[in-house]
Coordinates of C-alpha atoms and ligand atoms in Angstrom, one line a residue:
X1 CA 119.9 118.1 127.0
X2 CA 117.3 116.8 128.3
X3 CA 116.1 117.7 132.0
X4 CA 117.5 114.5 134.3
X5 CA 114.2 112.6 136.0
X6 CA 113.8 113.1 139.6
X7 CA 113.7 109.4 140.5
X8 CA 112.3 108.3 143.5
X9 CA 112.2 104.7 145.2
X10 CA 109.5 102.4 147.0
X11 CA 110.3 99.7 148.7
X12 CA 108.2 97.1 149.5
X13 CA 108.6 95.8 153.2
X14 CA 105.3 95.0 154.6
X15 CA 104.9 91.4 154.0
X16 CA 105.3 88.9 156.7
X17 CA 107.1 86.6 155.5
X18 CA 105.1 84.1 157.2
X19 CA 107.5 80.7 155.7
X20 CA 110.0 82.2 157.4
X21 CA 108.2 81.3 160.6
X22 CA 110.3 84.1 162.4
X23 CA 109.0 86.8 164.9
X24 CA 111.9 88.7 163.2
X25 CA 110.2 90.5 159.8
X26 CA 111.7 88.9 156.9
X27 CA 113.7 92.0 155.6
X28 CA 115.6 92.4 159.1
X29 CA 117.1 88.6 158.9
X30 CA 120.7 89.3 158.1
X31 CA 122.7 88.2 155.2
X32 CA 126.7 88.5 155.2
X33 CA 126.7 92.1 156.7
X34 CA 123.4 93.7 156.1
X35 CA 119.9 93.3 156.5
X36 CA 117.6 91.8 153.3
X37 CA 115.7 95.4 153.0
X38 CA 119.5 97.0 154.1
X39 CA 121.1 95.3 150.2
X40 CA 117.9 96.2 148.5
X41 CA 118.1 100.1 149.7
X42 CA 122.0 99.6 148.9
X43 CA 121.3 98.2 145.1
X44 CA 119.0 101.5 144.8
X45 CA 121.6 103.7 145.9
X46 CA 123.2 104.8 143.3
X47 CA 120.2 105.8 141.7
X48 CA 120.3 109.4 144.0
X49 CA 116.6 109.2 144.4
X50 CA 114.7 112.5 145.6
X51 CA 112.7 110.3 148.3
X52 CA 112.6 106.4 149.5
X53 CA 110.1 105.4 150.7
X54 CA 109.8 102.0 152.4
X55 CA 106.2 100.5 153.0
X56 CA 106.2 98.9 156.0
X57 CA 103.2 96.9 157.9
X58 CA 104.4 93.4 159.8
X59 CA 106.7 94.1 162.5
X60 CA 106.6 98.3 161.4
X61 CA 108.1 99.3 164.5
X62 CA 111.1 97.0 164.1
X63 CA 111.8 98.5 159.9
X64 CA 111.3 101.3 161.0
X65 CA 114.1 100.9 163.8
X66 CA 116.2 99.6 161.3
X67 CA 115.4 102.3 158.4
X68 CA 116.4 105.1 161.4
X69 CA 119.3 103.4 161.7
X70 CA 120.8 102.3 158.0
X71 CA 119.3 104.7 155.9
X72 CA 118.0 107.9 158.0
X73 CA 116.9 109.5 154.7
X74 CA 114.0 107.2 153.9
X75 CA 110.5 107.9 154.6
X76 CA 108.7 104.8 156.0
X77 CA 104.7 104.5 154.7
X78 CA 102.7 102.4 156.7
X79 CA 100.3 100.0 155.3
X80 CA 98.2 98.4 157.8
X81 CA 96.7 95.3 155.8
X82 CA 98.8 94.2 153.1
X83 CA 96.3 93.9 150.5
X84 CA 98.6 93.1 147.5
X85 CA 101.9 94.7 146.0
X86 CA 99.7 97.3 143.9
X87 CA 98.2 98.3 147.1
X88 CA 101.3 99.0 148.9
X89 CA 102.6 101.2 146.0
X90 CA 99.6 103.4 145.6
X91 CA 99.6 104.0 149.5
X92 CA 103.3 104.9 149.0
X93 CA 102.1 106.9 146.2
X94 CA 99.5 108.7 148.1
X95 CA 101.8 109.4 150.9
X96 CA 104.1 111.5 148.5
X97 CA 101.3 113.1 145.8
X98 CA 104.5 115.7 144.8
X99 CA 106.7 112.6 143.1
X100 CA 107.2 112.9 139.6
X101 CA 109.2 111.3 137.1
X102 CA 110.6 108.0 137.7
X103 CA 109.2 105.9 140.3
X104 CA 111.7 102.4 140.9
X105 CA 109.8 99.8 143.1
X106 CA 111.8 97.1 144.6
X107 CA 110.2 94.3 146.5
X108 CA 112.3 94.6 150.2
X109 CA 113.5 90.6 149.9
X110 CA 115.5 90.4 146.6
X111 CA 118.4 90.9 148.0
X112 CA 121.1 89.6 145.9
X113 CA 120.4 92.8 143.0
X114 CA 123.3 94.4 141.8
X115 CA 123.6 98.0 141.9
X116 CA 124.4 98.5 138.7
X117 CA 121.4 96.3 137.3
X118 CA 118.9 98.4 138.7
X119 CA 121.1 101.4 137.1
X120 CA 120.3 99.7 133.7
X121 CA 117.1 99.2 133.9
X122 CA 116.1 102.9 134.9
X123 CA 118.7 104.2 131.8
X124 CA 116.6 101.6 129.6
X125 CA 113.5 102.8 130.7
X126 CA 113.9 106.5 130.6
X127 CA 115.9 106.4 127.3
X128 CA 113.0 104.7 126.2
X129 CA 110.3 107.0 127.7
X130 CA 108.4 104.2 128.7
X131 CA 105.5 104.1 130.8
X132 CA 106.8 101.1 132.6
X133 CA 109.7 98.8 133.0
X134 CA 110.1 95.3 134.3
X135 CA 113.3 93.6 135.3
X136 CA 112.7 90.3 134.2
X137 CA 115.3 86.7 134.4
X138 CA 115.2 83.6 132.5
X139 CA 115.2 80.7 135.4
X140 CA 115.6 77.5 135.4
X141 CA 112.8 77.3 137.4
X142 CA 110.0 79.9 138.0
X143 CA 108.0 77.9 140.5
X144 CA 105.8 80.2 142.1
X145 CA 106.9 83.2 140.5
X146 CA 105.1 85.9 138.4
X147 CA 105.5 84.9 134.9
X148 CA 106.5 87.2 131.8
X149 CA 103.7 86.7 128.8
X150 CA 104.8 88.1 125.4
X151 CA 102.9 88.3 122.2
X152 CA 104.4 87.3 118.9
X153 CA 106.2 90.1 118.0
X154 CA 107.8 89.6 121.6
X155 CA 106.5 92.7 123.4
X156 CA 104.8 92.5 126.6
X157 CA 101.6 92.0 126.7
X158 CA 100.7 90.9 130.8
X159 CA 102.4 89.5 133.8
X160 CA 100.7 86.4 135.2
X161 CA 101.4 85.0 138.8
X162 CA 101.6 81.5 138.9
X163 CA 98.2 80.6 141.0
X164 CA 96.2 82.3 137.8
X165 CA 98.9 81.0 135.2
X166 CA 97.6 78.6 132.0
X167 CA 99.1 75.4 131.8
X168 CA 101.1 77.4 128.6
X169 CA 102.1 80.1 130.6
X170 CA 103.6 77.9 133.2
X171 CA 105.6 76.7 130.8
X172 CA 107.2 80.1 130.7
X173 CA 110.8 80.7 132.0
X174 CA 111.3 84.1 132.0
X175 CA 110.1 85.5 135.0
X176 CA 109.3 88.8 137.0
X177 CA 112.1 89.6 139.6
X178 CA 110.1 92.1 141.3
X179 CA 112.0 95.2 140.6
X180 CA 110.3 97.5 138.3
X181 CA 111.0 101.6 136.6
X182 CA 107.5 103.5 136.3
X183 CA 106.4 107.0 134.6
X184 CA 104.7 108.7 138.2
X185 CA 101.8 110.2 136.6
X186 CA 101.1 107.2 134.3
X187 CA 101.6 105.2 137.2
X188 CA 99.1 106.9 139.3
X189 CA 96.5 106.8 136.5
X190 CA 96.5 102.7 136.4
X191 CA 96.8 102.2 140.1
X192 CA 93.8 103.4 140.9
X193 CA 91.9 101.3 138.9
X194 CA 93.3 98.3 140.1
X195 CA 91.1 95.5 140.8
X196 CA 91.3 92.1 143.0
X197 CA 89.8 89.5 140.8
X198 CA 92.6 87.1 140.9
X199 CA 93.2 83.7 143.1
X200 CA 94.4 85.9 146.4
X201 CA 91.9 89.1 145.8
X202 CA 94.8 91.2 146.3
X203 CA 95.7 94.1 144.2
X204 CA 98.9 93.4 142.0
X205 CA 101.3 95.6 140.9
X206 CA 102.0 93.0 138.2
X207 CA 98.4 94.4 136.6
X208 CA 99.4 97.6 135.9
X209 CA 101.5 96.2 132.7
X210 CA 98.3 94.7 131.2
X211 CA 96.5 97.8 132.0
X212 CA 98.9 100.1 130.5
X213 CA 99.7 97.7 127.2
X214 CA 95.7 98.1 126.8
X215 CA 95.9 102.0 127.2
X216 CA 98.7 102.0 123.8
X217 CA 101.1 103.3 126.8
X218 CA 105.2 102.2 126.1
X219 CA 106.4 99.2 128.3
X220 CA 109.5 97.5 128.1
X221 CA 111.2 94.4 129.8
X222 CA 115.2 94.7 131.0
X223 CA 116.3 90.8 130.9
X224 CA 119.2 90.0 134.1
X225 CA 122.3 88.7 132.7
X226 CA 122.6 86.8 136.2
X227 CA 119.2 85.3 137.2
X228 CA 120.9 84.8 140.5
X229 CA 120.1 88.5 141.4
X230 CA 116.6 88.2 140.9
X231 CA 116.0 85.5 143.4
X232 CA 113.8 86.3 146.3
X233 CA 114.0 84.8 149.9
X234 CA 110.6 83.0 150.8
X235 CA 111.7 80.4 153.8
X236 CA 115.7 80.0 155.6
X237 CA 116.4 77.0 152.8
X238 CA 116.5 79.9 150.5
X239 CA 118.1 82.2 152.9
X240 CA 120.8 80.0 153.3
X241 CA 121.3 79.4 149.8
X242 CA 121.4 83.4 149.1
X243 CA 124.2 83.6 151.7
X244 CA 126.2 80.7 149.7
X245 CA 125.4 82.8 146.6
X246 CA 126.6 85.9 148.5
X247 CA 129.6 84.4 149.3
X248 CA 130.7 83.1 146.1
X249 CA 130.5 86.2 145.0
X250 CA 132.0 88.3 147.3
X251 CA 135.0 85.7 148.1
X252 CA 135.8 86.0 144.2
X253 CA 135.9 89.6 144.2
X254 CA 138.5 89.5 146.9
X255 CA 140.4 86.8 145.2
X256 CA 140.4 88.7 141.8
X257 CA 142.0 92.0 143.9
X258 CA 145.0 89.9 145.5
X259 CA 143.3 88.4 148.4
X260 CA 144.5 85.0 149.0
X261 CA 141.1 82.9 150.7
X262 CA 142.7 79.1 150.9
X263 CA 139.3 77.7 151.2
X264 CA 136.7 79.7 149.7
X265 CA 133.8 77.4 150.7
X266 CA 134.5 78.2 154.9
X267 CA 135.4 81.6 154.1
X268 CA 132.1 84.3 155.1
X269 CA 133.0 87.4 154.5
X270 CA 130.4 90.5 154.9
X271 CA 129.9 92.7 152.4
X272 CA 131.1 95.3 154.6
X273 CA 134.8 94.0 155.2
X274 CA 137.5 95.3 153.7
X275 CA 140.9 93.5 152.9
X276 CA 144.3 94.4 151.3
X277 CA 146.9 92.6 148.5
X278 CA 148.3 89.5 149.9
X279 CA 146.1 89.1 152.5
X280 CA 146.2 85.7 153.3
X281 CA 142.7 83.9 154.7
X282 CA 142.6 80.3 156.1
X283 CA 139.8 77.9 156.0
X284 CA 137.0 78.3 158.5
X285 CA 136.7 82.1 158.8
X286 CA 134.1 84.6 159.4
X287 CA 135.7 88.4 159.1
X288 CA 132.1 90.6 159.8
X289 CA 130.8 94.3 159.9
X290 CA 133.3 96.7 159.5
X291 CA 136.6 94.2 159.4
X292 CA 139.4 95.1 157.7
X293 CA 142.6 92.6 157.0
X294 CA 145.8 94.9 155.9
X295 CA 148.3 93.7 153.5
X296 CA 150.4 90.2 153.8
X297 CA 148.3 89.9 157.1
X298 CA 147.4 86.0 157.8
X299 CA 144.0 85.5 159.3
X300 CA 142.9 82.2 160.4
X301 CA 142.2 78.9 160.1
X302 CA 138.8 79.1 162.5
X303 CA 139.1 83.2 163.0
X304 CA 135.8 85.4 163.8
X305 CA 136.5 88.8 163.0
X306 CA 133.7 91.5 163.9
X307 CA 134.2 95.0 163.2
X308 CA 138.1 93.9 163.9
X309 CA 141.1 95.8 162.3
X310 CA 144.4 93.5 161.9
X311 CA 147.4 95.7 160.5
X312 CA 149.7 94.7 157.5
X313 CA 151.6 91.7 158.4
X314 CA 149.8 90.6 161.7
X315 CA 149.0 87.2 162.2
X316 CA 145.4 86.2 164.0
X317 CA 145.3 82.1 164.7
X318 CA 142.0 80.2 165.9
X319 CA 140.4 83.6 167.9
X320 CA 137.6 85.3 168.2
X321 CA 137.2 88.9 168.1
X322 CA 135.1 91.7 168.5
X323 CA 135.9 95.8 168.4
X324 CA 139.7 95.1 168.5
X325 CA 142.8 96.6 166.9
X326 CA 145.7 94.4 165.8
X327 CA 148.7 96.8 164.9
X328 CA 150.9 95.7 162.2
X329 CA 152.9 93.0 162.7
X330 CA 151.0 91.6 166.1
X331 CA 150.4 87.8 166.4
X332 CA 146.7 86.8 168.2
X333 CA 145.9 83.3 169.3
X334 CA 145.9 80.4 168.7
X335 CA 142.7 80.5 171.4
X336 CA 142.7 84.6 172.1
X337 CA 139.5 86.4 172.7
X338 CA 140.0 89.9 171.8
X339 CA 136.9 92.1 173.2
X340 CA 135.8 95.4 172.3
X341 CA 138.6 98.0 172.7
X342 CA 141.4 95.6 172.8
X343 CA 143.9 97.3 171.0
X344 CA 147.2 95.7 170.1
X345 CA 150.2 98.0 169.1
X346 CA 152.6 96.7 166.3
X347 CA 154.5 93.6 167.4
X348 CA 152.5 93.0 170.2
X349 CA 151.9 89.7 170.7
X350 CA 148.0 87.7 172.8
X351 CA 148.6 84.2 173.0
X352 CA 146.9 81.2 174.3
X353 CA 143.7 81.3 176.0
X354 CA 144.5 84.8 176.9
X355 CA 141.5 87.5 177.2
X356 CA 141.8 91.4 176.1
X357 CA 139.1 93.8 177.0
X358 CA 139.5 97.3 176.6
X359 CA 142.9 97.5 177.3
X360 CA 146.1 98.6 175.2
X361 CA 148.7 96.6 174.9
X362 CA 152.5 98.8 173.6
X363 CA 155.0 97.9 170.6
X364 CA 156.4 94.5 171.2
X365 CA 154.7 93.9 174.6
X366 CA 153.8 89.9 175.1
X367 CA 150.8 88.3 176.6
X368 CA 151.7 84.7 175.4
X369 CA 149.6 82.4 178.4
X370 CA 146.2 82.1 179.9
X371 CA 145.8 85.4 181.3
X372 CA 143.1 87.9 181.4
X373 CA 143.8 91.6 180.7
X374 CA 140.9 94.3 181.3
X375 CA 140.9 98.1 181.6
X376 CA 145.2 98.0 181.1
X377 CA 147.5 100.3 179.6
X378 CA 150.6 98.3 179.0
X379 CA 153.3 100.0 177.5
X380 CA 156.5 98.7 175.2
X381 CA 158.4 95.4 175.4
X382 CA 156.9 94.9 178.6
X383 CA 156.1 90.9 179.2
X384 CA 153.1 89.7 180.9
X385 CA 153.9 86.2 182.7
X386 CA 151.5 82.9 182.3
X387 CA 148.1 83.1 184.0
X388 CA 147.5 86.7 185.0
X389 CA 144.5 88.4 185.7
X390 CA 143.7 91.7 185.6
X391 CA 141.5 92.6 188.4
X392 CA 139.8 95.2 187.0
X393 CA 136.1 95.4 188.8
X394 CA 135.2 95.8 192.7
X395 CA 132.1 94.7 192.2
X396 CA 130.7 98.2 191.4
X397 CA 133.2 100.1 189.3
X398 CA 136.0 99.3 187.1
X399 CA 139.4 100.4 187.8
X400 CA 143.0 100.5 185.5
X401 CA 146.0 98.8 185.8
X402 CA 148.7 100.6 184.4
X403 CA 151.8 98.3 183.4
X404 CA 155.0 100.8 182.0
X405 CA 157.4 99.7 179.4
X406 CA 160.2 97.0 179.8
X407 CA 158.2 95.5 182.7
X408 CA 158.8 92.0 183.6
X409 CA 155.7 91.2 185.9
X410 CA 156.1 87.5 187.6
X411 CA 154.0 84.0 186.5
X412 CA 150.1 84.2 188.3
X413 CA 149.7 87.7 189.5
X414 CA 146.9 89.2 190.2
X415 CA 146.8 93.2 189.4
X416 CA 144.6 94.4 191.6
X417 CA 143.4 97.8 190.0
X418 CA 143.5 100.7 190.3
X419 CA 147.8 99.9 190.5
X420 CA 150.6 100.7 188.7
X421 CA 154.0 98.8 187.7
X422 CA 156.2 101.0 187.1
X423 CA 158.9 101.0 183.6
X424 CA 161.4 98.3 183.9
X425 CA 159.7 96.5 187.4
X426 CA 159.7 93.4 187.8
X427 CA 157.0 91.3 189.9
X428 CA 157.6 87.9 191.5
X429 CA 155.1 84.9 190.6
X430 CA 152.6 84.4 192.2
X431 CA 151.8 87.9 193.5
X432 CA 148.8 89.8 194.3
X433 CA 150.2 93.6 193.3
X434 CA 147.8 95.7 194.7
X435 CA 150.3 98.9 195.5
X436 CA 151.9 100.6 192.9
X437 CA 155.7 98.9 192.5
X438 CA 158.5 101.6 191.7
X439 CA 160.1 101.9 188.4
X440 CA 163.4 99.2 188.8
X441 CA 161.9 98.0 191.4
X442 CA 160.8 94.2 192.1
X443 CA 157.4 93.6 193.7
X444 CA 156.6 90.9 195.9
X445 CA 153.8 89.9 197.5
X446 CA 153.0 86.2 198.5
X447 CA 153.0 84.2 201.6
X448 CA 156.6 82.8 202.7
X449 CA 157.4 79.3 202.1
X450 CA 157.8 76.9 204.9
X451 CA 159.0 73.5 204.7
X452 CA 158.1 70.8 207.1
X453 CA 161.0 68.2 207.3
X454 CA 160.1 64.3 207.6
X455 CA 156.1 65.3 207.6
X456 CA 155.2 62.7 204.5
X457 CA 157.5 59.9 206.4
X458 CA 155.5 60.9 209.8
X459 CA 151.7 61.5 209.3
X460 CA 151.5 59.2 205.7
X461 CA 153.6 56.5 206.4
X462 CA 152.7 53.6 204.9
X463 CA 152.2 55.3 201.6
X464 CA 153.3 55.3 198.4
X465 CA 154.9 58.9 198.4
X466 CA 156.6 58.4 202.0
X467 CA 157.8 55.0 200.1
X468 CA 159.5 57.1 197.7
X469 CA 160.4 59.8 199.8
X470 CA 162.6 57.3 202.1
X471 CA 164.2 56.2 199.1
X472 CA 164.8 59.4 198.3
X473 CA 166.6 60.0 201.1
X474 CA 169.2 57.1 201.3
X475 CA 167.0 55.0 204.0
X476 CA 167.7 57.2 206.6
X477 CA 164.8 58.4 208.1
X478 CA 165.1 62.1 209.1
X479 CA 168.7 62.9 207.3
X480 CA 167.4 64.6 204.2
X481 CA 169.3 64.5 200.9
X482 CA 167.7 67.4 199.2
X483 CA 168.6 71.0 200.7
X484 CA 166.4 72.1 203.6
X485 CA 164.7 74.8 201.7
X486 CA 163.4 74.0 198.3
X487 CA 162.6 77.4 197.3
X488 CA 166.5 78.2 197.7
X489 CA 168.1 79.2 194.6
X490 CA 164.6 79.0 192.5
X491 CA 163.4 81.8 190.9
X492 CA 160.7 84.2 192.0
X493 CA 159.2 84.3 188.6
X494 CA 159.6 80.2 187.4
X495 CA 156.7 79.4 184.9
X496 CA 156.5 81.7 182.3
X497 CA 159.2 80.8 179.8
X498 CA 159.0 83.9 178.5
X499 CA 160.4 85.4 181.4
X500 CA 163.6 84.2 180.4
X501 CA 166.5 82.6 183.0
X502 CA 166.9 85.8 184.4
X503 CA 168.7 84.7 188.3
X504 CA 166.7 85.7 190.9
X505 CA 167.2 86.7 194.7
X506 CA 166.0 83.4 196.9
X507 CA 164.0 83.6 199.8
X508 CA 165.5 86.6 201.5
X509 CA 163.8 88.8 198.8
X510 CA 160.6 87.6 200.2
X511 CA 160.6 89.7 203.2
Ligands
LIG1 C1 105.7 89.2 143.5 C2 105.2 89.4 142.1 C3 105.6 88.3 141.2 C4 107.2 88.2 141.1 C5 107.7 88.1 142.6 C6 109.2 88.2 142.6 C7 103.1 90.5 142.4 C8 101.6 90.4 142.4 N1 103.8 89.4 142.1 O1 105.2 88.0 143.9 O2 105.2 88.5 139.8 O3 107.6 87.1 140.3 O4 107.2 89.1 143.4 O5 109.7 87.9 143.8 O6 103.6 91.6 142.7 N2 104.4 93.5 150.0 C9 103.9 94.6 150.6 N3 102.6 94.7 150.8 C10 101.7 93.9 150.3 C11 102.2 92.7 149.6 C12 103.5 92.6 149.4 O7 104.7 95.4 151.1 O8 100.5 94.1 150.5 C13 105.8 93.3 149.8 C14 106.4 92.0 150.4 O9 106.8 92.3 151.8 C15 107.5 91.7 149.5 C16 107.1 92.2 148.2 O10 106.1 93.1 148.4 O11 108.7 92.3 149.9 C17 106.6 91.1 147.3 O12 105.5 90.5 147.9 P1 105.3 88.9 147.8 O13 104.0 88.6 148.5 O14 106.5 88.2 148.2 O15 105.0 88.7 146.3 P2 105.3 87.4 145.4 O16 104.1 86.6 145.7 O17 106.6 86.9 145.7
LIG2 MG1 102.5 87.0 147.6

């Protein structure tokens, strides 16, 4: 057996990117879950190099941010002028004078490379002991693209960029995708020797083939299956038509595992998501970061899903959310806005317009209308009535609401927290709770109603409504035909219809 090769990989990352017209570097813009430079280090992972090494120069500070954070292992190399891809390699080169064996160079802004492509062209290339190794694609059109020039017998024999391309070898559609396999030591040899004589008077890595074909030194080109993989990303038109590439790709991998997408075209999914058998995704949906959709759940039409878990059979409808947890079997939306820490038990159920922030919300408890939950901890098959709001912050700190289980809590209340409603309580509309209520016990607090007899027919008279009042009563003025109170016999709660028809003690209950 042979001894395996110690493989290490560059990446090339300094470039500007200047058609991007970005103050972002090019290799940060995302692209359906990770950065450009963050799919190109993924492609090479499976490669287990020694050392990565990314060459950075425009916007260093910023890769190098991003390198700390997605792959901690790499070694960033700085290149201060970026005086041509050869360049940047023997810098990367120089920074590490112990690599041996294979050297894989990626430019940073390919980033639609498979994995396993780059594993076949470093097996071709060491199995073949060459000196060098160029992925290459046939496209249908290589505009501006380094072009791959072979001699009759159909070797290698130089790679030409366009700018000092013949007319013939324009006419060339196989192209270079950037992504080469090198010996080390014979790489180091020719890179040092590199000259600038071309159109941009930069040092290309693209040389070293012609340098080492000249030498009698082995080099071979891999050919893509999918030229898709080699494209690069020069301005956002091409951006955006990566991430439509992306997507295809990654919304027929899901489809081909079980995952029903009813309209793949408004379906984004990151490559980062997860999503079980008989999943079921509507039209319009983004599901990013680290989402994951469990089995038989249904997620949208017009659903944004980051880093957002939805359990096995829940059901999320025309939302938005962000750090949540929907337990198996909850329903969201239409029109929630789950917020980071929002976590949903099974069954639960956030409605319409309803808010959740870093709150837990028990096994079958409701939220169904237009309320705004923060900082709770509401337990079981409690209901939460229409238009509530969780008064979680004094202007300086934030404070819990506690809600227990079986709780019935009133249409428009306010919990003002820190409070607690105690297991089976109930709480009359319209209350602001701001002491604990009792387990069993009904809290109520809101001004007393008062009517004024005969004040429409006295101070608007004349009007339309006192017109209709006086009908109301028969003609005669003053001898009301409605009872004298109308908040006797209505319910404390009213509003919420999921409070159910429950009677409820009239006014007396008030005091
Ligand atoms: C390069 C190839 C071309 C190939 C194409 C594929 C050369 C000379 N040409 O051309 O044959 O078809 O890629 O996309 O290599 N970079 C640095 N430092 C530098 C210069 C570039 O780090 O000094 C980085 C860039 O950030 C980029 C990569 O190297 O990620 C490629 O550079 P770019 O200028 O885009 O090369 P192309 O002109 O596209
Ligand atoms: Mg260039």
């Amino acid at each position: 057996m042979p001894e395996p090769h110690t493989r290490t990989v560059v990446v090339l990352a300094a470039g500007e990117g200047k058609r991007m017209k970005s103050s972002l570097p090019k290799v940060l813009h995302p692209l359906l879950g990770r950065t450009l430079v963050g799919h190109v280090l993924n492609a090479a992972d499976p490669l287990g190099a020694a050392r990565t090494l990314v060459v950075v120069g425009h916007g260093a500070d910023q890769v190098r941010a991003h390198l700390t954070g997605i792959a901690p292992e790499a070694t960033a190399v700085h290149q201060a002028e970026q005086l041509g891809t050869g360049h940047a390699v023997r810098i990367a080169l120089e920074a590490a004078p112990e690599v041996t064996g294979t050297v894989v160079v990626l430019n940073g802004d390919v980033p639609l490379l498979r994995p396993e492509t780059v594993g076949e062209l470093v097996a071709a290339h060491e199995g073949e002991g060459a000196a060098a190794t160029v992925l290459a694609a046939e496209v249908p059109d290589p505009t501006g693209l380094g072009r791959i020039v072979r001699d009759a017998t159909g070797r290698l024999e130089q790679i030409v960029e366009q700018r000092d391309a013949t007319a013939a070898q324009l006419a060339l559609r196989e192209i270079n995708a950037g992504i080469y396999a090198f010996d080390a030591a014979r790489l180091r040899d020719v890179l040092g020797k590199l000259s600038t004589d071309n159109d941009q008077g930069e040092e290309y890595l693209t040389d070293v083939f012609k340098m080492l074909v000249a030498a009698g030194e082995p080099v071979g080109v891999h050919l893509a299956v999918d030229h898709t993989e080699t494209l690069g990303c020069n301005d956002r038109v091409e951006l955006a038509a990566l991430r439509r590439l992306l997507r295809d790709r990654i919304n027929e991998r899901w489809m081909r595992a079980g995952v029903s997408l009813l309209d793949p075209e408004t379906t984004w999914i990151d490559v980062t998501v997860a999503l079980d058998r008989d999943a079921v995704v509507d039209q319009n949906t983004q599901l990013r970061g680290g989402s994951v959709v469990g089995a038989d759940a249904v997620v949208g039409p017009d659903v944004t899903l980051i880093d957002t878990v939805v359990g096995p059979g829940a059901t999320v409808v025309r939302s938005h959310a962000v750090g949540a947890e929907v337990g198996p079997s909850a329903s969201v939306g239409p029109y929630a806005y789950l917020r980071p820490d929002a976590r949903l038990a099974e069954r639960a159920k956030v409605g319409t317009f309803v808010e959740v922030k870093n709150s837990e919300i028990g096994a079958g408890s409701k939220v169904p209308h237009l309320t705004y939950v923060g900082d709770a901890t509401i337990g079981e098959q409690s209901n939460i009535g229409a238009a509530s709001v969780f008064v979680n912050y004094d202007g300086v700190r934030k404070h819990r609401t506690v809600i227990g289980s079986h709780a019935r809590t009133g249409a428009d209340n306010m919990f003002v927290a820190p409070v607690e409603v105690g297991d089976g309580a109930y709480t009359a509309a319209g209350s602001v709770i701001i002491e604990d209520v009792p387990a069993g016990a009904m809290g109520v607090a809101r001004a007393r109603q008062r009517n004024i007899e005969g004040w429409v027919l006295k101070r608007r008279a004349g009007t339309a409504a006192a017109e209709a009042a006086e009908r109301a009563l028969g003609g005669t003025q003053g001898a009301p035909a409605v009872p004298s109170s109308a908040s006797e016999g209505e319910p404390i709660h009213g509003g919420a219809e999921s409070v159910g028809g429950t009677p409820e003690p009239g006014d007396t209950a008030t005091e």
